[in-house]
Amino acid sequence: MRDPLPPNLFDPACPSAATPFQIGDKWAGMVLICLRDGPRRFGELRVPLRRVSAKVLAETLRALERDGMITRTAYDEIPPRVEYAITDLGRTLFPAMDACRAWAAEHLPTVESARAAYALRGA
């Protein structure tokens, strides 16, 4: 018999609680990839991210800006123009993101098989 898991296994002060980039975040990684080759406007981001609502995209952009992953530059023009660009800090995420993509490319068929088997069990 194994020892029970301790209630303080995850320290509330652990730096991982403040991790700015959540692996499971659905849109942040895609936004960063869209900005990989240079600044983009909100409308430009909406094209490849067409499944995300404007509200969620705006929230994602604000969160990435808050955490220093992107910058938001508003130009004093008529009509107003705003561009988003990835920062040097944001670029440091690409190796980890590339590793996750490589893992998915190798293991996705196994994950899909497991999902299908799970569904067949009626769970």
mmCIF file of N, CA and C in Angstrom:
data_model
loop_
_atom_site.group_PDB
_atom_site.id
_atom_site.type_symbol
_atom_site.label_atom_id
_atom_site.label_comp_id
_atom_site.label_asym_id
_atom_site.label_seq_id
_atom_site.Cartn_x
_atom_site.Cartn_y
_atom_site.Cartn_z
ATOM 1 N N MET A 1 0.839 -1.173 0.000
ATOM 2 C CA MET A 1 0.000 0.000 0.000
ATOM 3 C C MET A 1 0.890 1.244 0.000
ATOM 4 N N ARG A 2 0.494 2.201 -0.796
ATOM 5 C CA ARG A 2 1.268 3.429 -0.891
ATOM 6 C C ARG A 2 0.866 4.405 0.188
ATOM 7 N N ASP A 3 1.797 5.297 0.511
ATOM 8 C CA ASP A 3 1.492 6.363 1.456
ATOM 9 C C ASP A 3 0.500 7.321 0.806
ATOM 10 N N PRO A 4 -0.408 7.908 1.589
ATOM 11 C CA PRO A 4 -1.341 8.880 1.014
ATOM 12 C C PRO A 4 -0.581 10.133 0.564
ATOM 13 N N LEU A 5 -1.160 10.817 -0.373
ATOM 14 C CA LEU A 5 -0.566 12.064 -0.836
ATOM 15 C C LEU A 5 -0.697 13.121 0.249
ATOM 16 N N PRO A 6 0.365 13.849 0.512
ATOM 17 C CA PRO A 6 0.277 14.880 1.559
ATOM 18 C C PRO A 6 -0.568 16.060 1.100
ATOM 19 N N PRO A 7 -1.335 16.663 2.022
ATOM 20 C CA PRO A 7 -2.200 17.781 1.643
ATOM 21 C C PRO A 7 -1.414 19.014 1.209
ATOM 22 N N ASN A 8 -0.142 19.090 1.603
ATOM 23 C CA ASN A 8 0.680 20.245 1.229
ATOM 24 C C ASN A 8 1.643 19.907 0.085
ATOM 25 N N LEU A 9 1.264 18.947 -0.750
ATOM 26 C CA LEU A 9 2.111 18.523 -1.865
ATOM 27 C C LEU A 9 2.448 19.697 -2.779
ATOM 28 N N PHE A 10 1.480 20.562 -3.010
ATOM 29 C CA PHE A 10 1.684 21.723 -3.862
ATOM 30 C C PHE A 10 1.682 22.971 -3.002
ATOM 31 N N ASP A 11 2.838 23.523 -2.811
ATOM 32 C CA ASP A 11 3.008 24.719 -1.991
ATOM 33 C C ASP A 11 2.310 25.898 -2.648
ATOM 34 N N PRO A 12 1.415 26.591 -1.936
ATOM 35 C CA PRO A 12 0.724 27.743 -2.519
ATOM 36 C C PRO A 12 1.686 28.847 -2.973
ATOM 37 N N ALA A 13 2.886 28.875 -2.395
ATOM 38 C CA ALA A 13 3.874 29.883 -2.772
ATOM 39 C C ALA A 13 4.761 29.418 -3.926
ATOM 40 N N CYS A 14 4.490 28.241 -4.462
ATOM 41 C CA CYS A 14 5.303 27.702 -5.564
ATOM 42 C C CYS A 14 5.225 28.633 -6.774
ATOM 43 N N PRO A 15 6.368 28.917 -7.391
ATOM 44 C CA PRO A 15 6.360 29.799 -8.561
ATOM 45 C C PRO A 15 5.489 29.287 -9.709
ATOM 46 N N SER A 16 5.229 27.995 -9.777
ATOM 47 C CA SER A 16 4.412 27.470 -10.877
ATOM 48 C C SER A 16 2.995 28.033 -10.836
ATOM 49 N N ALA A 17 2.546 28.459 -9.662
ATOM 50 C CA ALA A 17 1.209 29.052 -9.554
ATOM 51 C C ALA A 17 1.124 30.372 -10.314
ATOM 52 N N ALA A 18 2.263 31.010 -10.515
ATOM 53 C CA ALA A 18 2.293 32.298 -11.213
ATOM 54 C C ALA A 18 2.774 32.162 -12.651
ATOM 55 N N THR A 19 2.922 30.928 -13.118
ATOM 56 C CA THR A 19 3.408 30.719 -14.470
ATOM 57 C C THR A 19 2.516 31.466 -15.452
ATOM 58 N N PRO A 20 3.118 32.326 -16.274
ATOM 59 C CA PRO A 20 2.307 33.144 -17.161
ATOM 60 C C PRO A 20 1.726 32.387 -18.334
ATOM 61 N N PHE A 21 2.406 31.365 -18.775
ATOM 62 C CA PHE A 21 1.963 30.678 -19.976
ATOM 63 C C PHE A 21 1.477 29.297 -19.586
ATOM 64 N N GLN A 22 0.191 29.091 -19.649
ATOM 65 C CA GLN A 22 -0.387 27.815 -19.278
ATOM 66 C C GLN A 22 -0.334 26.861 -20.459
ATOM 67 N N ILE A 23 0.203 25.692 -20.255
ATOM 68 C CA ILE A 23 0.350 24.717 -21.329
ATOM 69 C C ILE A 23 -0.990 24.417 -21.981
ATOM 70 N N GLY A 24 -2.040 24.330 -21.176
ATOM 71 C CA GLY A 24 -3.342 23.987 -21.720
ATOM 72 C C GLY A 24 -4.120 25.157 -22.297
ATOM 73 N N ASP A 25 -3.563 26.346 -22.248
ATOM 74 C CA ASP A 25 -4.283 27.496 -22.797
ATOM 75 C C ASP A 25 -4.552 27.267 -24.275
ATOM 76 N N LYS A 26 -5.773 27.459 -24.663
ATOM 77 C CA LYS A 26 -6.171 27.124 -26.027
ATOM 78 C C LYS A 26 -5.668 28.110 -27.060
ATOM 79 N N TRP A 27 -5.546 29.390 -26.710
ATOM 80 C CA TRP A 27 -5.265 30.410 -27.733
ATOM 81 C C TRP A 27 -3.914 31.083 -27.611
ATOM 82 N N ALA A 28 -3.320 31.163 -26.433
ATOM 83 C CA ALA A 28 -2.088 31.932 -26.247
ATOM 84 C C ALA A 28 -0.970 31.451 -27.168
ATOM 85 N N GLY A 29 -0.762 30.153 -27.234
ATOM 86 C CA GLY A 29 0.288 29.623 -28.103
ATOM 87 C C GLY A 29 0.036 29.956 -29.564
ATOM 88 N N MET A 30 -1.223 29.893 -29.976
ATOM 89 C CA MET A 30 -1.554 30.207 -31.364
ATOM 90 C C MET A 30 -1.311 31.684 -31.658
ATOM 91 N N VAL A 31 -1.621 32.551 -30.700
ATOM 92 C CA VAL A 31 -1.366 33.980 -30.879
ATOM 93 C C VAL A 31 0.126 34.208 -31.041
ATOM 94 N N LEU A 32 0.928 33.572 -30.188
ATOM 95 C CA LEU A 32 2.376 33.752 -30.283
ATOM 96 C C LEU A 32 2.908 33.276 -31.633
ATOM 97 N N ILE A 33 2.392 32.175 -32.116
ATOM 98 C CA ILE A 33 2.818 31.684 -33.430
ATOM 99 C C ILE A 33 2.447 32.691 -34.516
ATOM 100 N N CYS A 34 1.274 33.287 -34.408
ATOM 101 C CA CYS A 34 0.855 34.302 -35.386
ATOM 102 C C CYS A 34 1.781 35.513 -35.375
ATOM 103 N N LEU A 35 2.376 35.811 -34.217
ATOM 104 C CA LEU A 35 3.246 36.976 -34.085
ATOM 105 C C LEU A 35 4.721 36.646 -34.314
ATOM 106 N N ARG A 36 5.004 35.390 -34.575
ATOM 107 C CA ARG A 36 6.395 34.928 -34.704
ATOM 108 C C ARG A 36 7.183 35.713 -35.754
ATOM 109 N N ASP A 37 6.547 36.063 -36.864
ATOM 110 C CA ASP A 37 7.263 36.712 -37.962
ATOM 111 C C ASP A 37 7.117 38.224 -37.995
ATOM 112 N N GLY A 38 6.486 38.802 -36.989
ATOM 113 C CA GLY A 38 6.387 40.253 -36.945
ATOM 114 C C GLY A 38 5.061 40.720 -36.391
ATOM 115 N N PRO A 39 4.955 42.027 -36.154
ATOM 116 C CA PRO A 39 3.738 42.596 -35.565
ATOM 117 C C PRO A 39 2.504 42.368 -36.433
ATOM 118 N N ARG A 40 1.375 42.264 -35.765
ATOM 119 C CA ARG A 40 0.081 42.074 -36.447
ATOM 120 C C ARG A 40 -0.982 42.911 -35.766
ATOM 121 N N ARG A 41 -1.969 43.279 -36.549
ATOM 122 C CA ARG A 41 -3.136 43.983 -36.014
ATOM 123 C C ARG A 41 -4.170 42.948 -35.569
ATOM 124 N N PHE A 42 -5.108 43.407 -34.736
ATOM 125 C CA PHE A 42 -6.150 42.536 -34.200
ATOM 126 C C PHE A 42 -6.890 41.817 -35.333
ATOM 127 N N GLY A 43 -7.286 42.568 -36.363
ATOM 128 C CA GLY A 43 -8.018 41.977 -37.487
ATOM 129 C C GLY A 43 -7.215 40.928 -38.231
ATOM 130 N N GLU A 44 -5.909 41.118 -38.307
ATOM 131 C CA GLU A 44 -5.058 40.124 -38.956
ATOM 132 C C GLU A 44 -5.032 38.830 -38.151
ATOM 133 N N LEU A 45 -5.006 38.962 -36.834
ATOM 134 C CA LEU A 45 -4.994 37.775 -35.970
ATOM 135 C C LEU A 45 -6.299 37.007 -36.073
ATOM 136 N N ARG A 46 -7.388 37.718 -36.317
ATOM 137 C CA ARG A 46 -8.705 37.067 -36.402
ATOM 138 C C ARG A 46 -8.799 36.116 -37.589
ATOM 139 N N VAL A 47 -8.002 36.326 -38.629
ATOM 140 C CA VAL A 47 -8.110 35.475 -39.823
ATOM 141 C C VAL A 47 -7.739 34.022 -39.504
ATOM 142 N N PRO A 48 -6.516 33.731 -39.031
ATOM 143 C CA PRO A 48 -6.222 32.328 -38.731
ATOM 144 C C PRO A 48 -6.880 31.842 -37.438
ATOM 145 N N LEU A 49 -7.265 32.782 -36.565
ATOM 146 C CA LEU A 49 -7.892 32.425 -35.293
ATOM 147 C C LEU A 49 -9.401 32.641 -35.357
ATOM 148 N N ARG A 50 -9.983 32.349 -36.474
ATOM 149 C CA ARG A 50 -11.402 32.651 -36.722
ATOM 150 C C ARG A 50 -12.353 31.954 -35.755
ATOM 151 N N ARG A 51 -11.927 30.881 -35.110
ATOM 152 C CA ARG A 51 -12.810 30.177 -34.181
ATOM 153 C C ARG A 51 -12.877 30.839 -32.811
ATOM 154 N N VAL A 52 -11.969 31.764 -32.525
ATOM 155 C CA VAL A 52 -11.974 32.439 -31.225
ATOM 156 C C VAL A 52 -12.837 33.697 -31.324
ATOM 157 N N SER A 53 -13.607 33.956 -30.288
ATOM 158 C CA SER A 53 -14.426 35.170 -30.283
ATOM 159 C C SER A 53 -13.523 36.384 -30.093
ATOM 160 N N ALA A 54 -14.006 37.532 -30.504
ATOM 161 C CA ALA A 54 -13.250 38.770 -30.339
ATOM 162 C C ALA A 54 -12.965 39.018 -28.857
ATOM 163 N N LYS A 55 -13.927 38.716 -28.005
ATOM 164 C CA LYS A 55 -13.762 38.921 -26.564
ATOM 165 C C LYS A 55 -12.631 38.054 -26.011
ATOM 166 N N VAL A 56 -12.628 36.788 -26.363
ATOM 167 C CA VAL A 56 -11.600 35.873 -25.855
ATOM 168 C C VAL A 56 -10.231 36.235 -26.432
ATOM 169 N N LEU A 57 -10.184 36.621 -27.702
ATOM 170 C CA LEU A 57 -8.910 37.038 -28.285
ATOM 171 C C LEU A 57 -8.379 38.273 -27.562
ATOM 172 N N ALA A 58 -9.240 39.236 -27.289
ATOM 173 C CA ALA A 58 -8.820 40.440 -26.565
ATOM 174 C C ALA A 58 -8.313 40.084 -25.163
ATOM 175 N N GLU A 59 -8.995 39.175 -24.472
ATOM 176 C CA GLU A 59 -8.553 38.736 -23.150
ATOM 177 C C GLU A 59 -7.198 38.039 -23.218
ATOM 178 N N THR A 60 -7.014 37.214 -24.238
ATOM 179 C CA THR A 60 -5.753 36.504 -24.420
ATOM 180 C C THR A 60 -4.620 37.486 -24.682
ATOM 181 N N LEU A 61 -4.870 38.465 -25.546
ATOM 182 C CA LEU A 61 -3.856 39.476 -25.843
ATOM 183 C C LEU A 61 -3.496 40.271 -24.584
ATOM 184 N N ARG A 62 -4.505 40.638 -23.789
ATOM 185 C CA ARG A 62 -4.234 41.376 -22.550
ATOM 186 C C ARG A 62 -3.398 40.540 -21.574
ATOM 187 N N ALA A 63 -3.731 39.266 -21.454
ATOM 188 C CA ALA A 63 -2.977 38.389 -20.547
ATOM 189 C C ALA A 63 -1.528 38.238 -21.017
ATOM 190 N N LEU A 64 -1.332 38.071 -22.318
ATOM 191 C CA LEU A 64 0.027 37.954 -22.838
ATOM 192 C C LEU A 64 0.803 39.259 -22.654
ATOM 193 N N GLU A 65 0.122 40.383 -22.820
ATOM 194 C CA GLU A 65 0.772 41.675 -22.609
ATOM 195 C C GLU A 65 1.115 41.862 -21.127
ATOM 196 N N ARG A 66 0.180 41.542 -20.254
ATOM 197 C CA ARG A 66 0.395 41.656 -18.804
ATOM 198 C C ARG A 66 1.626 40.869 -18.368
ATOM 199 N N ASP A 67 1.822 39.692 -18.954
ATOM 200 C CA ASP A 67 2.920 38.820 -18.563
ATOM 201 C C ASP A 67 4.212 39.108 -19.316
ATOM 202 N N GLY A 68 4.215 40.138 -20.164
ATOM 203 C CA GLY A 68 5.435 40.529 -20.860
ATOM 204 C C GLY A 68 5.774 39.710 -22.082
ATOM 205 N N MET A 69 4.814 38.912 -22.568
ATOM 206 C CA MET A 69 5.067 38.056 -23.731
ATOM 207 C C MET A 69 4.884 38.808 -25.047
ATOM 208 N N ILE A 70 4.026 39.828 -25.036
ATOM 209 C CA ILE A 70 3.796 40.639 -26.226
ATOM 210 C C ILE A 70 3.729 42.107 -25.821
ATOM 211 N N THR A 71 3.865 42.965 -26.815
ATOM 212 C CA THR A 71 3.655 44.395 -26.601
ATOM 213 C C THR A 71 2.460 44.829 -27.432
ATOM 214 N N ARG A 72 1.818 45.872 -26.964
ATOM 215 C CA ARG A 72 0.693 46.490 -27.679
ATOM 216 C C ARG A 72 1.095 47.926 -27.968
ATOM 217 N N THR A 73 1.120 48.279 -29.247
ATOM 218 C CA THR A 73 1.488 49.638 -29.637
ATOM 219 C C THR A 73 0.296 50.283 -30.321
ATOM 220 N N ALA A 74 -0.177 51.385 -29.727
ATOM 221 C CA ALA A 74 -1.284 52.144 -30.313
ATOM 222 C C ALA A 74 -0.698 53.361 -31.027
ATOM 223 N N TYR A 75 -1.053 53.521 -32.281
ATOM 224 C CA TYR A 75 -0.575 54.635 -33.087
ATOM 225 C C TYR A 75 -1.642 55.727 -33.116
ATOM 226 N N ASP A 76 -1.199 56.955 -32.957
ATOM 227 C CA ASP A 76 -2.108 58.100 -32.945
ATOM 228 C C ASP A 76 -2.423 58.491 -34.389
ATOM 229 N N GLU A 77 -3.307 57.734 -34.991
ATOM 230 C CA GLU A 77 -3.690 57.933 -36.389
ATOM 231 C C GLU A 77 -5.204 57.911 -36.488
ATOM 232 N N ILE A 78 -5.694 58.333 -37.615
ATOM 233 C CA ILE A 78 -7.121 58.224 -37.913
ATOM 234 C C ILE A 78 -7.238 57.441 -39.207
ATOM 235 N N PRO A 79 -7.872 56.286 -39.189
ATOM 236 C CA PRO A 79 -8.434 55.615 -38.007
ATOM 237 C C PRO A 79 -7.321 55.095 -37.090
ATOM 238 N N PRO A 80 -7.645 54.880 -35.813
ATOM 239 C CA PRO A 80 -6.637 54.372 -34.866
ATOM 240 C C PRO A 80 -6.091 53.019 -35.322
ATOM 241 N N ARG A 81 -4.830 52.816 -35.025
ATOM 242 C CA ARG A 81 -4.180 51.555 -35.402
ATOM 243 C C ARG A 81 -3.445 51.017 -34.193
ATOM 244 N N VAL A 82 -3.630 49.720 -33.917
ATOM 245 C CA VAL A 82 -2.956 49.040 -32.810
ATOM 246 C C VAL A 82 -2.280 47.806 -33.374
ATOM 247 N N GLU A 83 -1.028 47.604 -32.968
ATOM 248 C CA GLU A 83 -0.294 46.409 -33.386
ATOM 249 C C GLU A 83 0.209 45.661 -32.156
ATOM 250 N N TYR A 84 0.258 44.356 -32.301
ATOM 251 C CA TYR A 84 0.777 43.477 -31.262
ATOM 252 C C TYR A 84 2.046 42.829 -31.793
ATOM 253 N N ALA A 85 3.056 42.740 -30.921
ATOM 254 C CA ALA A 85 4.325 42.133 -31.313
ATOM 255 C C ALA A 85 4.845 41.262 -30.172
ATOM 256 N N ILE A 86 5.532 40.214 -30.533
ATOM 257 C CA ILE A 86 6.099 39.325 -29.523
ATOM 258 C C ILE A 86 7.372 39.963 -28.958
ATOM 259 N N THR A 87 7.609 39.759 -27.676
ATOM 260 C CA THR A 87 8.803 40.283 -27.016
ATOM 261 C C THR A 87 9.902 39.215 -27.019
ATOM 262 N N ASP A 88 11.090 39.622 -26.606
ATOM 263 C CA ASP A 88 12.178 38.647 -26.480
ATOM 264 C C ASP A 88 11.798 37.566 -25.464
ATOM 265 N N LEU A 89 11.137 37.978 -24.398
ATOM 266 C CA LEU A 89 10.686 36.998 -23.403
ATOM 267 C C LEU A 89 9.692 36.025 -24.032
ATOM 268 N N GLY A 90 8.756 36.533 -24.822
ATOM 269 C CA GLY A 90 7.791 35.671 -25.490
ATOM 270 C C GLY A 90 8.463 34.674 -26.423
ATOM 271 N N ARG A 91 9.524 35.115 -27.085
ATOM 272 C CA ARG A 91 10.251 34.217 -28.008
ATOM 273 C C ARG A 91 10.902 33.045 -27.284
ATOM 274 N N THR A 92 11.194 33.217 -25.994
ATOM 275 C CA THR A 92 11.821 32.110 -25.256
ATOM 276 C C THR A 92 10.879 30.919 -25.099
ATOM 277 N N LEU A 93 9.590 31.122 -25.362
ATOM 278 C CA LEU A 93 8.626 30.022 -25.261
ATOM 279 C C LEU A 93 8.650 29.101 -26.480
ATOM 280 N N PHE A 94 9.199 29.560 -27.598
ATOM 281 C CA PHE A 94 9.138 28.765 -28.823
ATOM 282 C C PHE A 94 9.803 27.389 -28.719
ATOM 283 N N PRO A 95 10.971 27.250 -28.080
ATOM 284 C CA PRO A 95 11.533 25.898 -27.971
ATOM 285 C C PRO A 95 10.605 24.924 -27.246
ATOM 286 N N ALA A 96 9.983 25.379 -26.157
ATOM 287 C CA ALA A 96 9.054 24.506 -25.425
ATOM 288 C C ALA A 96 7.822 24.205 -26.273
ATOM 289 N N MET A 97 7.310 25.218 -26.972
ATOM 290 C CA MET A 97 6.145 25.009 -27.830
ATOM 291 C C MET A 97 6.484 24.054 -28.976
ATOM 292 N N ASP A 98 7.662 24.215 -29.550
ATOM 293 C CA ASP A 98 8.086 23.329 -30.639
ATOM 294 C C ASP A 98 8.218 21.886 -30.134
ATOM 295 N N ALA A 99 8.727 21.723 -28.904
ATOM 296 C CA ALA A 99 8.840 20.383 -28.324
ATOM 297 C C ALA A 99 7.462 19.768 -28.123
ATOM 298 N N CYS A 100 6.488 20.565 -27.670
ATOM 299 C CA CYS A 100 5.116 20.059 -27.495
ATOM 300 C C CYS A 100 4.505 19.658 -28.832
ATOM 301 N N ARG A 101 4.766 20.447 -29.853
ATOM 302 C CA ARG A 101 4.243 20.122 -31.183
ATOM 303 C C ARG A 101 4.870 18.834 -31.712
ATOM 304 N N ALA A 102 6.168 18.653 -31.476
ATOM 305 C CA ALA A 102 6.841 17.427 -31.914
ATOM 306 C C ALA A 102 6.278 16.219 -31.160
ATOM 307 N N TRP A 103 6.055 16.398 -29.844
ATOM 308 C CA TRP A 103 5.476 15.311 -29.061
ATOM 309 C C TRP A 103 4.107 14.937 -29.617
ATOM 310 N N ALA A 104 3.289 15.946 -29.903
ATOM 311 C CA ALA A 104 1.941 15.692 -30.426
ATOM 312 C C ALA A 104 2.011 14.993 -31.779
ATOM 313 N N ALA A 105 2.922 15.411 -32.625
ATOM 314 C CA ALA A 105 3.041 14.771 -33.948
ATOM 315 C C ALA A 105 3.378 13.292 -33.802
ATOM 316 N N GLU A 106 4.200 12.963 -32.815
ATOM 317 C CA GLU A 106 4.598 11.566 -32.617
ATOM 318 C C GLU A 106 3.527 10.747 -31.910
ATOM 319 N N HIS A 107 2.830 11.345 -30.953
ATOM 320 C CA HIS A 107 1.948 10.572 -30.079
ATOM 321 C C HIS A 107 0.454 10.777 -30.310
ATOM 322 N N LEU A 108 0.078 11.684 -31.185
ATOM 323 C CA LEU A 108 -1.348 11.950 -31.387
ATOM 324 C C LEU A 108 -2.136 10.708 -31.809
ATOM 325 N N PRO A 109 -1.617 9.868 -32.713
ATOM 326 C CA PRO A 109 -2.390 8.665 -33.058
ATOM 327 C C PRO A 109 -2.682 7.778 -31.839
ATOM 328 N N THR A 110 -1.741 7.669 -30.928
ATOM 329 C CA THR A 110 -1.954 6.864 -29.717
ATOM 330 C C THR A 110 -3.008 7.509 -28.828
ATOM 331 N N VAL A 111 -2.963 8.828 -28.698
ATOM 332 C CA VAL A 111 -3.961 9.551 -27.903
ATOM 333 C C VAL A 111 -5.346 9.371 -28.515
ATOM 334 N N GLU A 112 -5.437 9.488 -29.834
ATOM 335 C CA GLU A 112 -6.732 9.326 -30.502
ATOM 336 C C GLU A 112 -7.264 7.907 -30.328
ATOM 337 N N SER A 113 -6.393 6.907 -30.386
ATOM 338 C CA SER A 113 -6.812 5.517 -30.152
ATOM 339 C C SER A 113 -7.331 5.339 -28.733
ATOM 340 N N ALA A 114 -6.643 5.928 -27.775
ATOM 341 C CA ALA A 114 -7.084 5.830 -26.377
ATOM 342 C C ALA A 114 -8.443 6.502 -26.203
ATOM 343 N N ARG A 115 -8.645 7.639 -26.851
ATOM 344 C CA ARG A 115 -9.939 8.327 -26.765
ATOM 345 C C ARG A 115 -11.053 7.485 -27.376
ATOM 346 N N ALA A 116 -10.776 6.868 -28.508
ATOM 347 C CA ALA A 116 -11.774 6.032 -29.164
ATOM 348 C C ALA A 116 -12.121 4.824 -28.292
ATOM 349 N N ALA A 117 -11.115 4.189 -27.702
ATOM 350 C CA ALA A 117 -11.361 3.049 -26.828
ATOM 351 C C ALA A 117 -12.171 3.472 -25.602
ATOM 352 N N TYR A 118 -11.877 4.619 -25.063
ATOM 353 C CA TYR A 118 -12.611 5.161 -23.915
ATOM 354 C C TYR A 118 -14.071 5.385 -24.278
ATOM 355 N N ALA A 119 -14.300 5.969 -25.448
ATOM 356 C CA ALA A 119 -15.667 6.231 -25.904
ATOM 357 C C ALA A 119 -16.442 4.927 -26.109
ATOM 358 N N LEU A 120 -15.777 3.908 -26.622
ATOM 359 C CA LEU A 120 -16.437 2.608 -26.836
ATOM 360 C C LEU A 120 -16.840 1.946 -25.527
ATOM 361 N N ARG A 121 -16.080 2.225 -24.465
ATOM 362 C CA ARG A 121 -16.429 1.655 -23.155
ATOM 363 C C ARG A 121 -17.639 2.345 -22.564
ATOM 364 N N GLY A 122 -18.065 3.441 -23.195
ATOM 365 C CA GLY A 122 -19.240 4.159 -22.701
ATOM 366 C C GLY A 122 -18.978 4.975 -21.462
ATOM 367 N N ALA A 123 -17.752 5.318 -21.265
ATOM 368 C CA ALA A 123 -17.408 6.076 -20.057
ATOM 369 C C ALA A 123 -17.811 7.515 -20.186
#
